[in-house]
Short mmCIF file of C-alpha atoms and ligand atoms in Angstrom, two decimals:
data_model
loop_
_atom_site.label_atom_id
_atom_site.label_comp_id
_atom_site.label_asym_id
_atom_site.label_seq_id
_atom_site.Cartn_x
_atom_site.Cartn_y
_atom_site.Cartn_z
CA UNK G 1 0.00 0.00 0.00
CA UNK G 2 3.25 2.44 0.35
CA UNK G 3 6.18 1.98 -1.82
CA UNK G 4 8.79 4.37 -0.99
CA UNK G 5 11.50 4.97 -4.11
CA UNK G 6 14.75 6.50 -3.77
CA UNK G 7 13.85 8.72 -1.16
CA UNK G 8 16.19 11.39 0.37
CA UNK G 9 16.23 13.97 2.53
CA UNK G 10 18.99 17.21 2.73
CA UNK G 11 18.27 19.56 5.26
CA UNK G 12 19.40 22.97 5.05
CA UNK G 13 23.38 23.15 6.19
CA UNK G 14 23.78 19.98 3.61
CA UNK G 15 23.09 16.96 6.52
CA UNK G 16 21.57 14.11 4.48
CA UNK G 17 19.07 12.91 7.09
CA UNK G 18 17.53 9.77 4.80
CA UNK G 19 19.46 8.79 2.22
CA UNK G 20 18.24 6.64 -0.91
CA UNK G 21 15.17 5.03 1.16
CA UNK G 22 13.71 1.78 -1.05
CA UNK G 23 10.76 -0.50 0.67
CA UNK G 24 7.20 -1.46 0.29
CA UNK G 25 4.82 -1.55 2.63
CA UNK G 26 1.76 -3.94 2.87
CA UNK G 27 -1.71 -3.03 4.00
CA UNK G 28 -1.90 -4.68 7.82
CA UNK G 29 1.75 -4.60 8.06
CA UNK G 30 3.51 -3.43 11.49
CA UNK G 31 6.82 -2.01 10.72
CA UNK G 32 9.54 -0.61 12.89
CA UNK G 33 11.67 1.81 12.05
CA UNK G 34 14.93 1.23 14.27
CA UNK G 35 18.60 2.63 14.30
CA UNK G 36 20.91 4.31 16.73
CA UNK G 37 19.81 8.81 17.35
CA UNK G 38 20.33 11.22 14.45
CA UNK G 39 20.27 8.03 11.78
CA UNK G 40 17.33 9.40 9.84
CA UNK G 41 13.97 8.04 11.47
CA UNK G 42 11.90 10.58 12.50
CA UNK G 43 13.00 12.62 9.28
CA UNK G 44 11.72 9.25 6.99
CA UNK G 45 8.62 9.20 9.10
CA UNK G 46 7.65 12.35 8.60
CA UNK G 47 8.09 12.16 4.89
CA UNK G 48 5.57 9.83 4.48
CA UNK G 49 2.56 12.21 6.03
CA UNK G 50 4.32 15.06 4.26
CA UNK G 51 4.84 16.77 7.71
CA UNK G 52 8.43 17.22 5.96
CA UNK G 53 8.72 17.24 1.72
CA UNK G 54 11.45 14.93 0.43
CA UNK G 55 14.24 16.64 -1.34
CA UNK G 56 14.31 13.53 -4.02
CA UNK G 57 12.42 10.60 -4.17
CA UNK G 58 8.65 9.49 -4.15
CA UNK G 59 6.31 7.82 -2.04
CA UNK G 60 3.27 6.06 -3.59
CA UNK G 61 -0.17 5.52 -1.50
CA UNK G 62 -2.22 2.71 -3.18
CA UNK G 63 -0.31 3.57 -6.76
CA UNK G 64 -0.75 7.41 -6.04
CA UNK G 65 2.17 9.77 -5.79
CA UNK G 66 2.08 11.74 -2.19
CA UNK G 67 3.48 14.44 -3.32
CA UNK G 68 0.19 14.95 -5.82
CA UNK G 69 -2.23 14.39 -3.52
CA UNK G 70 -4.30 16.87 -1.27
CA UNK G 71 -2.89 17.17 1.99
CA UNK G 72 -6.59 17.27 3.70
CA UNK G 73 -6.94 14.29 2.54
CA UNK G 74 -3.69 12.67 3.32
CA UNK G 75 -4.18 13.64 6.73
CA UNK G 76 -7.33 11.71 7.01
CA UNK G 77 -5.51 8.54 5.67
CA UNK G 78 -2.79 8.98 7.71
CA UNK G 79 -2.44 9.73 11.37
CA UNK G 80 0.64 10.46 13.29
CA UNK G 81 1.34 9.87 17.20
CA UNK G 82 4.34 11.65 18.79
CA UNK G 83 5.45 10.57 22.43
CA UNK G 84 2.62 9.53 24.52
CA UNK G 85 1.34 12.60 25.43
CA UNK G 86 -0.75 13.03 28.52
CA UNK G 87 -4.53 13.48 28.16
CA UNK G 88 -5.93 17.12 28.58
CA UNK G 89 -7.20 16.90 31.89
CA UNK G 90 -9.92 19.63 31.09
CA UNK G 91 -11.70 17.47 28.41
CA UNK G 92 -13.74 14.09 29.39
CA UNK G 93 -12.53 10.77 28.07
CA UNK G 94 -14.93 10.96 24.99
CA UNK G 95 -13.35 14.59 23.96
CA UNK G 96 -9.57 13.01 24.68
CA UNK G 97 -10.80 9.93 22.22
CA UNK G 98 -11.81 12.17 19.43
CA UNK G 99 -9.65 15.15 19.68
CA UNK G 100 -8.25 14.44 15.86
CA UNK G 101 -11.68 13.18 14.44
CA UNK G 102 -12.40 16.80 16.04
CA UNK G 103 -9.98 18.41 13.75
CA UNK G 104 -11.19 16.06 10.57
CA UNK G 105 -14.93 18.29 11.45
CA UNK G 106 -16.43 14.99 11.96
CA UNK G 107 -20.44 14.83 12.59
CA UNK G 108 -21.17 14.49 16.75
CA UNK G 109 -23.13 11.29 16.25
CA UNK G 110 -19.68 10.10 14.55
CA UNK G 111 -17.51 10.93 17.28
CA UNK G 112 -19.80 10.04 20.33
CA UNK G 113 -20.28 6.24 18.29
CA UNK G 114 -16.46 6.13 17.61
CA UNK G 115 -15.67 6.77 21.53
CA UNK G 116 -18.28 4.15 21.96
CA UNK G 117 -16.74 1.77 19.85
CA UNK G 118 -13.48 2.22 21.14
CA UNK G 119 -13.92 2.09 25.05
CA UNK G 120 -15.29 -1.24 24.31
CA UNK G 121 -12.18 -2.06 22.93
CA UNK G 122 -10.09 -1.93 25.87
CA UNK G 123 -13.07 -3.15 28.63
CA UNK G 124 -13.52 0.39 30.23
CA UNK G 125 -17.78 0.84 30.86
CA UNK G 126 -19.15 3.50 28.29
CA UNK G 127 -19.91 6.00 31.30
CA UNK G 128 -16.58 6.30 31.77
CA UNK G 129 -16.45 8.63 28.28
CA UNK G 130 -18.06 11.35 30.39
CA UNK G 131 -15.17 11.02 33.09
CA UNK G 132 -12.51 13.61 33.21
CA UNK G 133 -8.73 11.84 33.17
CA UNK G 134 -8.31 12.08 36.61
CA UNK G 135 -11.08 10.39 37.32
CA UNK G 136 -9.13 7.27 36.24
CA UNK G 137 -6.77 5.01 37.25
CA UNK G 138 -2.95 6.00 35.68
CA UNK G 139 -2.94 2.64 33.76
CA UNK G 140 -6.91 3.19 32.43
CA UNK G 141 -5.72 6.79 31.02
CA UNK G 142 -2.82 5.62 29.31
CA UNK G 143 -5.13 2.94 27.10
CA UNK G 144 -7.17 6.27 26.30
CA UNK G 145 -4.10 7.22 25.15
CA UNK G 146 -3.50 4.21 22.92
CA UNK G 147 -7.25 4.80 21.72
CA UNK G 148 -6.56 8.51 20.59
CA UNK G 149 -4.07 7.47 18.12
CA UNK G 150 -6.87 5.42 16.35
CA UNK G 151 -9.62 7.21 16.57
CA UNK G 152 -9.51 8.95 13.49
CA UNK G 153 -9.89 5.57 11.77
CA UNK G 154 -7.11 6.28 9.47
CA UNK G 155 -5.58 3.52 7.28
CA UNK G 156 -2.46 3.97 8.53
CA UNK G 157 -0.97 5.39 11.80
CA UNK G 158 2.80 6.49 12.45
CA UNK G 159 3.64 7.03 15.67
CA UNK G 160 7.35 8.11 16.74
CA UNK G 161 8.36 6.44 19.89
CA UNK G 162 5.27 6.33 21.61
CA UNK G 163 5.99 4.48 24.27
CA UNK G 164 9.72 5.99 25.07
CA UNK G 165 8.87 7.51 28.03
CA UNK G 166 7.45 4.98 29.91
CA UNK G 167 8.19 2.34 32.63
CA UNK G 168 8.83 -1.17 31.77
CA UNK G 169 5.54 -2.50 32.82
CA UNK G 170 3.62 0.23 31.90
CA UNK G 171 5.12 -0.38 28.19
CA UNK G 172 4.60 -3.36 28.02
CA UNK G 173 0.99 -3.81 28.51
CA UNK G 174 0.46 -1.04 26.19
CA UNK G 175 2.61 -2.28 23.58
CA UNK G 176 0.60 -5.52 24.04
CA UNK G 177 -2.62 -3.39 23.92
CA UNK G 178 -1.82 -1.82 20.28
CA UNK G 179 -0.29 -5.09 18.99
CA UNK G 180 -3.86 -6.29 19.91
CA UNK G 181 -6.05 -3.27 18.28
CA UNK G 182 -3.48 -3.42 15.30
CA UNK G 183 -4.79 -6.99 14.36
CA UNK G 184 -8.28 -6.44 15.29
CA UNK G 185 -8.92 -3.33 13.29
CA UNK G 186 -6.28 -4.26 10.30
CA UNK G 187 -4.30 -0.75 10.61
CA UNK G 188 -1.03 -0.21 9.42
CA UNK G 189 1.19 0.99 11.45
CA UNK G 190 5.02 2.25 11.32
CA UNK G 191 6.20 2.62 14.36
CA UNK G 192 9.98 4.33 15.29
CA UNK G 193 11.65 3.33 18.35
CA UNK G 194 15.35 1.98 19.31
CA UNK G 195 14.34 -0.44 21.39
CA UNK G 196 15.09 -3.50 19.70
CA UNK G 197 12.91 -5.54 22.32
CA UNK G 198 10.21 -3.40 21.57
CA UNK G 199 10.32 -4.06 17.51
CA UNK G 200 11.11 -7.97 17.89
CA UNK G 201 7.62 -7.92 20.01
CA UNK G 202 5.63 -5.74 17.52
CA UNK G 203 6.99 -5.44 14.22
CA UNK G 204 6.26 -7.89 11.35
CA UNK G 205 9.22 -6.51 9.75
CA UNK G 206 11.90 -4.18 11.05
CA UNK G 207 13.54 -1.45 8.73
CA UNK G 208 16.93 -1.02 10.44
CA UNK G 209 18.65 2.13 9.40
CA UNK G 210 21.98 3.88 10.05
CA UNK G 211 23.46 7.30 8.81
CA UNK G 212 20.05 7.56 6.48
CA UNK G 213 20.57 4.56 5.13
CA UNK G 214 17.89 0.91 5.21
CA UNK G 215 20.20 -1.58 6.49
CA UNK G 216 18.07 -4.28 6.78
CA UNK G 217 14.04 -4.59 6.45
CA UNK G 218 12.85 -7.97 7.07
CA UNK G 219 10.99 -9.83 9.64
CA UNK G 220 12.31 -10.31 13.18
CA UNK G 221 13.33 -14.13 12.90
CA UNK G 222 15.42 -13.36 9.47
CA UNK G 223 17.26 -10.88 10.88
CA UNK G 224 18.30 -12.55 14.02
CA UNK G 225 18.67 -15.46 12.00
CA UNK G 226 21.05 -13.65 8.91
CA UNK G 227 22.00 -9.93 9.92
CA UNK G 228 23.05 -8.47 6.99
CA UNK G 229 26.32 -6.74 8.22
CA UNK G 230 28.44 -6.46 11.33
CA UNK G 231 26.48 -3.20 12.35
CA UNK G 232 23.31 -5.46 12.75
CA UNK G 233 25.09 -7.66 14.32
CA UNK G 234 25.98 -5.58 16.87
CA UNK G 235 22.74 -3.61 16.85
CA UNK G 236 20.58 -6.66 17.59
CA UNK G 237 23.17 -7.40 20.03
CA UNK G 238 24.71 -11.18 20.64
CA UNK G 239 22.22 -12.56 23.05
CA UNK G 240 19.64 -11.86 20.76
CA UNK G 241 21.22 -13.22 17.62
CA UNK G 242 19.38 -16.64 16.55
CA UNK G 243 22.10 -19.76 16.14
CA UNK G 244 20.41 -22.49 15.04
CA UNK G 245 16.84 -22.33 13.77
CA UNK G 246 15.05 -22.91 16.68
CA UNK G 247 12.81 -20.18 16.25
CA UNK G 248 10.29 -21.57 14.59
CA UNK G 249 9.97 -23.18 18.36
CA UNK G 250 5.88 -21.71 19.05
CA UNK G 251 4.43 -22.56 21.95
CA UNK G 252 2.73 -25.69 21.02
CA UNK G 253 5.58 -27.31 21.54
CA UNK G 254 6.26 -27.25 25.24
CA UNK G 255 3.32 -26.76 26.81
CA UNK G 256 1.66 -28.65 29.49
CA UNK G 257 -1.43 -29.89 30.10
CA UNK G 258 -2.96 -27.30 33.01
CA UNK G 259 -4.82 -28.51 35.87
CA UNK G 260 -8.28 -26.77 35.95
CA UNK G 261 -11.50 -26.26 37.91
CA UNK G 262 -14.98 -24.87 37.23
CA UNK G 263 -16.03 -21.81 39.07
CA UNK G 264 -18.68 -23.88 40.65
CA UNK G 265 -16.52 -25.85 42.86
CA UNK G 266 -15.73 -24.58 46.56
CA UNK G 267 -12.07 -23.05 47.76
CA UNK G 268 -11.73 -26.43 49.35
CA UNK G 269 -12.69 -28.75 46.64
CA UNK G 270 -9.36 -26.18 45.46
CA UNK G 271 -7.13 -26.79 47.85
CA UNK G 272 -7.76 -30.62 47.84
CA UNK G 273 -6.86 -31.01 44.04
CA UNK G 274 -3.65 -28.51 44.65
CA UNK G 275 -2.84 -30.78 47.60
CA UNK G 276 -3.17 -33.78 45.08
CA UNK G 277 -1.90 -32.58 42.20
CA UNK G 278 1.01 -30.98 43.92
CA UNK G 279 0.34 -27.35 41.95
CA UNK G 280 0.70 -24.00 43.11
CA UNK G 281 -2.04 -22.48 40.38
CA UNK G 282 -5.47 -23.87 39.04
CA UNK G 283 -6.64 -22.51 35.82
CA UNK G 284 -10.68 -21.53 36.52
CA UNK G 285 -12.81 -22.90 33.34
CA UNK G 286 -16.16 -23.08 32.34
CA UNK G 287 -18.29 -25.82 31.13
CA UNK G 288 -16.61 -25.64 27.23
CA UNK G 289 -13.51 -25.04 29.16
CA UNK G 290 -13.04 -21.18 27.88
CA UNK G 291 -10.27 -19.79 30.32
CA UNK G 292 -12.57 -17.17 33.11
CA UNK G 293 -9.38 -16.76 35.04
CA UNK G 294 -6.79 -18.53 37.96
CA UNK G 295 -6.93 -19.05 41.80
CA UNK G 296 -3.24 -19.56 43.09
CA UNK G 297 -1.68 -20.00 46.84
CA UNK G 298 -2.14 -15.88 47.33
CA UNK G 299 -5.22 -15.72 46.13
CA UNK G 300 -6.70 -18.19 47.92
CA UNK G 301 -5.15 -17.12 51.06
CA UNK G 302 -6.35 -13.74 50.59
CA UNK G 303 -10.00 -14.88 50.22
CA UNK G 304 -10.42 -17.52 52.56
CA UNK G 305 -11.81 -15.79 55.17
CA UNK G 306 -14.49 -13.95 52.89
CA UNK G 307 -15.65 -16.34 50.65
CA UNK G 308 -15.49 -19.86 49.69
CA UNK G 309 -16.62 -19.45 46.08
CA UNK G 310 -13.84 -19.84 43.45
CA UNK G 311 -15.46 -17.38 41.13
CA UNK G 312 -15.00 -14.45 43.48
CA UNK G 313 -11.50 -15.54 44.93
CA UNK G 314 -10.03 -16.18 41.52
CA UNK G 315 -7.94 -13.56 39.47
CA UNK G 316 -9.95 -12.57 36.22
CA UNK G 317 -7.14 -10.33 34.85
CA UNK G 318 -5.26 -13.62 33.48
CA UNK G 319 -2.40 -12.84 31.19
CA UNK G 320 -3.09 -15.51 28.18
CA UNK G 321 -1.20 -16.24 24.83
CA UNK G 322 -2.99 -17.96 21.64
CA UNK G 323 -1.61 -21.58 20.41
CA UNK G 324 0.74 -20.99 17.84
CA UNK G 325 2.42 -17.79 19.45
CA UNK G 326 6.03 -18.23 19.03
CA UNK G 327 7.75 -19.31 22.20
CA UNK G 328 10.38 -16.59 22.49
CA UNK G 329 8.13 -13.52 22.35
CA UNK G 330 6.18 -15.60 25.43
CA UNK G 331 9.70 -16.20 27.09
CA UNK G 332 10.09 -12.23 26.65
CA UNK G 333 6.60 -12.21 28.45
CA UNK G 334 7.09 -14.16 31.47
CA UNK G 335 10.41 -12.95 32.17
CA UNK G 336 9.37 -9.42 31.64
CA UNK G 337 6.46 -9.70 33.97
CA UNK G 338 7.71 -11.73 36.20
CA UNK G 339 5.15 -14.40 35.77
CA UNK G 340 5.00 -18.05 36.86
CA UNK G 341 3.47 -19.14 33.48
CA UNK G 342 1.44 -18.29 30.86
CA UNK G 343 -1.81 -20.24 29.36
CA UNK G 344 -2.41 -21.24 26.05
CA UNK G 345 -6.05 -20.62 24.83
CA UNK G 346 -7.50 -21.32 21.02
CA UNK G 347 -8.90 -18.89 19.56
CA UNK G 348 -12.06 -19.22 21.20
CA UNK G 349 -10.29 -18.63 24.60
CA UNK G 350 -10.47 -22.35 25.62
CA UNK G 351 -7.76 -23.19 27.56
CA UNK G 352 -5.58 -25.66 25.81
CA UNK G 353 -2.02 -25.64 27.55
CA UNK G 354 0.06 -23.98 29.78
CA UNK G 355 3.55 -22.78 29.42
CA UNK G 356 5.57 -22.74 32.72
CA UNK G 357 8.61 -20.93 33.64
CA UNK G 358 10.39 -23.84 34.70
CA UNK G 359 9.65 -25.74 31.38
CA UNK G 360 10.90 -22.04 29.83
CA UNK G 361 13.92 -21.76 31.53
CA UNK G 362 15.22 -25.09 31.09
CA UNK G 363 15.30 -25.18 27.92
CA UNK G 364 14.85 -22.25 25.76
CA UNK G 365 17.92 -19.91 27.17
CA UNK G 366 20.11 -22.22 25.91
CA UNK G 367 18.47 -23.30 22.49
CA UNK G 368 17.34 -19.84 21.47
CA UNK G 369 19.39 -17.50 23.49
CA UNK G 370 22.70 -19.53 23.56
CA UNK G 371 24.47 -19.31 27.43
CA UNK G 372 25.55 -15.58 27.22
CA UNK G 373 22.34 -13.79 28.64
CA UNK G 374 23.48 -14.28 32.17
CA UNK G 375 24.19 -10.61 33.18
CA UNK G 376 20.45 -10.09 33.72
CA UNK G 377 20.09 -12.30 36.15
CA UNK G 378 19.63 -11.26 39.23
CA UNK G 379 21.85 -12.90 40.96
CA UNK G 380 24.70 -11.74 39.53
CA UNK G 381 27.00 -10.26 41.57
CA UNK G 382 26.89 -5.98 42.45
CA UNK G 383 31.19 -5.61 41.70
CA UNK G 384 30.36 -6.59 38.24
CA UNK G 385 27.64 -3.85 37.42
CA UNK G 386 30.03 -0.98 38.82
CA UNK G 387 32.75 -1.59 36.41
CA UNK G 388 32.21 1.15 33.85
CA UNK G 389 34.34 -0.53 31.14
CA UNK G 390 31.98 -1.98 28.63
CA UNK G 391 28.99 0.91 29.65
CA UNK G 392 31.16 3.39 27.91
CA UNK G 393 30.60 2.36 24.74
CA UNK G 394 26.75 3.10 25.23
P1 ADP Y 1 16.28 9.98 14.37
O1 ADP Y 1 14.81 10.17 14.44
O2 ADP Y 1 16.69 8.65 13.82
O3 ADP Y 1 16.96 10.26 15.66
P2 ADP Y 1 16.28 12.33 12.69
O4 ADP Y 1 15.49 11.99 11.48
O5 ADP Y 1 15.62 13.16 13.71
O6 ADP Y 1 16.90 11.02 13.31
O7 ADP Y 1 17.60 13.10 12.24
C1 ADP Y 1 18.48 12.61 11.24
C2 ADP Y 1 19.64 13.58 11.05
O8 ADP Y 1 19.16 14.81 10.53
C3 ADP Y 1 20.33 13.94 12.36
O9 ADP Y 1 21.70 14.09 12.11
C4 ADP Y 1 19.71 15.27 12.73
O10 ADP Y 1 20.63 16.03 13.49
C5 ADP Y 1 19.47 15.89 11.39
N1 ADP Y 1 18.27 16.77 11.42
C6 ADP Y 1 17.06 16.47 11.86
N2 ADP Y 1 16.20 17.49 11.70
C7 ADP Y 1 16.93 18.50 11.15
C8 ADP Y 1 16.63 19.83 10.73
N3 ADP Y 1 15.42 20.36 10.85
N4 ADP Y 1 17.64 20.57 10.21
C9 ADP Y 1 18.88 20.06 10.08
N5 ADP Y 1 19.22 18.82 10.42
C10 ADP Y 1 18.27 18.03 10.96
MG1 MG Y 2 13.58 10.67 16.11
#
């Protein structure tokens, strides 16, 4: 859908921010713009929604030359997210959601329907539009965030670091959050960061670029697999790199068979099958088995004086992956979040396996990740992190 030919950029002064940019872009595709500061991202990014006009080169939109077409109507096609913002805290949650389809002039009953629409989206009750931001939770506003940058409906969406600022949880759910609306409403997005983490997890194919330059644009396993150079080499960084091929690992292939309950069943009837299964967690199920959530040791013991229903002790807010998710971005997962495991649910959210960290750690660090990723660990010992030596070439 964009097709981007010999595109350069000289700024004033003579600094050739992009130079000769080639790639193609599908329609649904997540790309990632990644490289080092100064090596030409936000300047190609920017080209593309003609916030800056190339100095050679052209960019196509479905078969149409950019540079031809009207820029009200490029805007509409194309929206563009700098760092997460904030929400105005002045405006409700339904003005925050449409603030750009505000600036497109659309109709009321559009706006109030697409707020509607999207609140859905991330599980937040429709009254919640007529909320002010700090009326919510920090975690509830930042999805509103996430929401803004679609609510214009555009076809595709660039957004320039969006997530930069934030902490490491705090990213991660919401880079899980747009992953999920990117698939669900087919967008295209191209995303800039240099976290290399972050474009593994989202990006169907990275664009790595240096000095202006496209290094490498392919998909996350083939360049871990075959970097094209030493500088991607050392970009991606060793404990990243793919040896073997194990990657096609998904996670299928090690999971477990979970030991469930139905919600029906009593906090004891619990404890008796932990007992004799000898488990720590039971996944909560329904009739057709569809996943409703977990009780483990802590929740249990915090709701054993209240209640003796399982439906009200368990956890609902159960972090899930689908069968055929590939097992490293769910080793990322665990070890990111600090989780025990994760289930595997079909795509009808029946619960179908379970991947554990113990099963994880055995034996994916070595196949995927080779021996070298031990620095993270947090056992490691303090001497080691105070020697400045390798930090300085950061
Ligand atoms: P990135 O987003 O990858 O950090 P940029 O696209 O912002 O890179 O910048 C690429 C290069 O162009 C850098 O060397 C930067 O200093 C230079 N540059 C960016 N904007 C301007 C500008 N308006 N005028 C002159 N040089 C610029
Ligand atoms: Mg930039």
């Amino acid at each position: 859908m964009l097709k981007i030919e010999q595109l350069s950029k000289v700024y004033k002064g003579g600094k050739k921010a992009v130079d000769d940019m080639n790639l193609e872009i599908e329609r649904g595709e997540f790309v990632a713009f990644i490289g080092t500061s100064g090596s030409g991202k936000t300047t190609a990014m920017r080209m593309i929604n003609r916030m800056i006009e190339p100095t050679s080169g052209t960019i196509y939109l479905d078969g149409e030359d950019l540079a031809k077409k009207n820029p009200v109507a490029l805007r509409r096609s194309i929206g563009y997210v700098i760092q997460q913002i904030g929400l105005m805290p002045h405006m409700t949650i339904r003005e925050n959601i449409t603030l750009v389809p505000k600036l497109l002039k659309w109709t009321k009953e559009k706006k109030d329907q697409t707020a509607e629409r999207l609140i859905e989206l991330v599980n937040l009750p429709q009254n919640y539009l007529d909320l002010y931001p700090l009326q919510l939770s920090g975690g509830q506003q930042q999805r509103i965030g996430v929401l803004r940058a679609l609510a214009a409906n555009q076809d595709i969406i660039l957004m320039d670091e969006p997530f930069g600022a934030l902490d490491p949880i705090t990213r991660d759910t919401l880079q899980d959050l747009m992953k999920d609306l990117q698939q669900r409403l087919g967008k295209t997005v191209i995303f800039v960061t240099h976290d290399m983490d972050e474009a593994i997890k989202l990006a169907d194919r990275i664009c790595i670029m240096h000095n202006g330059q496209v290094i490498q644009f392919d998909t996350p396993d083939n360049i871990l697999s075959n970097p094209a150079n030493e500088f991607v080499r050392e970009f991606i960084g060793s404990h990243r790199l793919i040896q073997e091929k194990p990657s096609a690992k998904i996670v299928d292939d090690v999971m477990i068979k979970p030991i469930t309950i139905t919600s029906e069943k009593s906090i004891n009837d619990a404890i008796r099958l932990m007992v004799k299964k000898r488990v720590d967690t039971l996944f909560v199920v329904d009739g057709q088995n569809h996943l409703r959530g977990y009780i483990d040791v802590e929740s249990l013991t915090a709701a054993r004086h209240t209640t003796t229903s399982i439906s009200e002790a368990m956890e609902k807010d159960v972090f899930y992956v689908q069968n055929g998710t590939k097992l490293q971005d769910s080793v990322r997962r665990i070890l990111k979040r600090n989780l025990k495991n994760i289930p595997v649910v079909d795509e009808e959210k029946r619960l179908v396996g379970l991947v554990t960290r113990a099963n994880i750690v055995d034996m994916v660090y070595d196949t995927i990740w080779g021996d070298e990723d031990t620095e993270n660990d947090g056992n490691s010992n303090n001497q080691e992190q105070q020697t400045g030596a390798d930090e300085q070439q950061n």
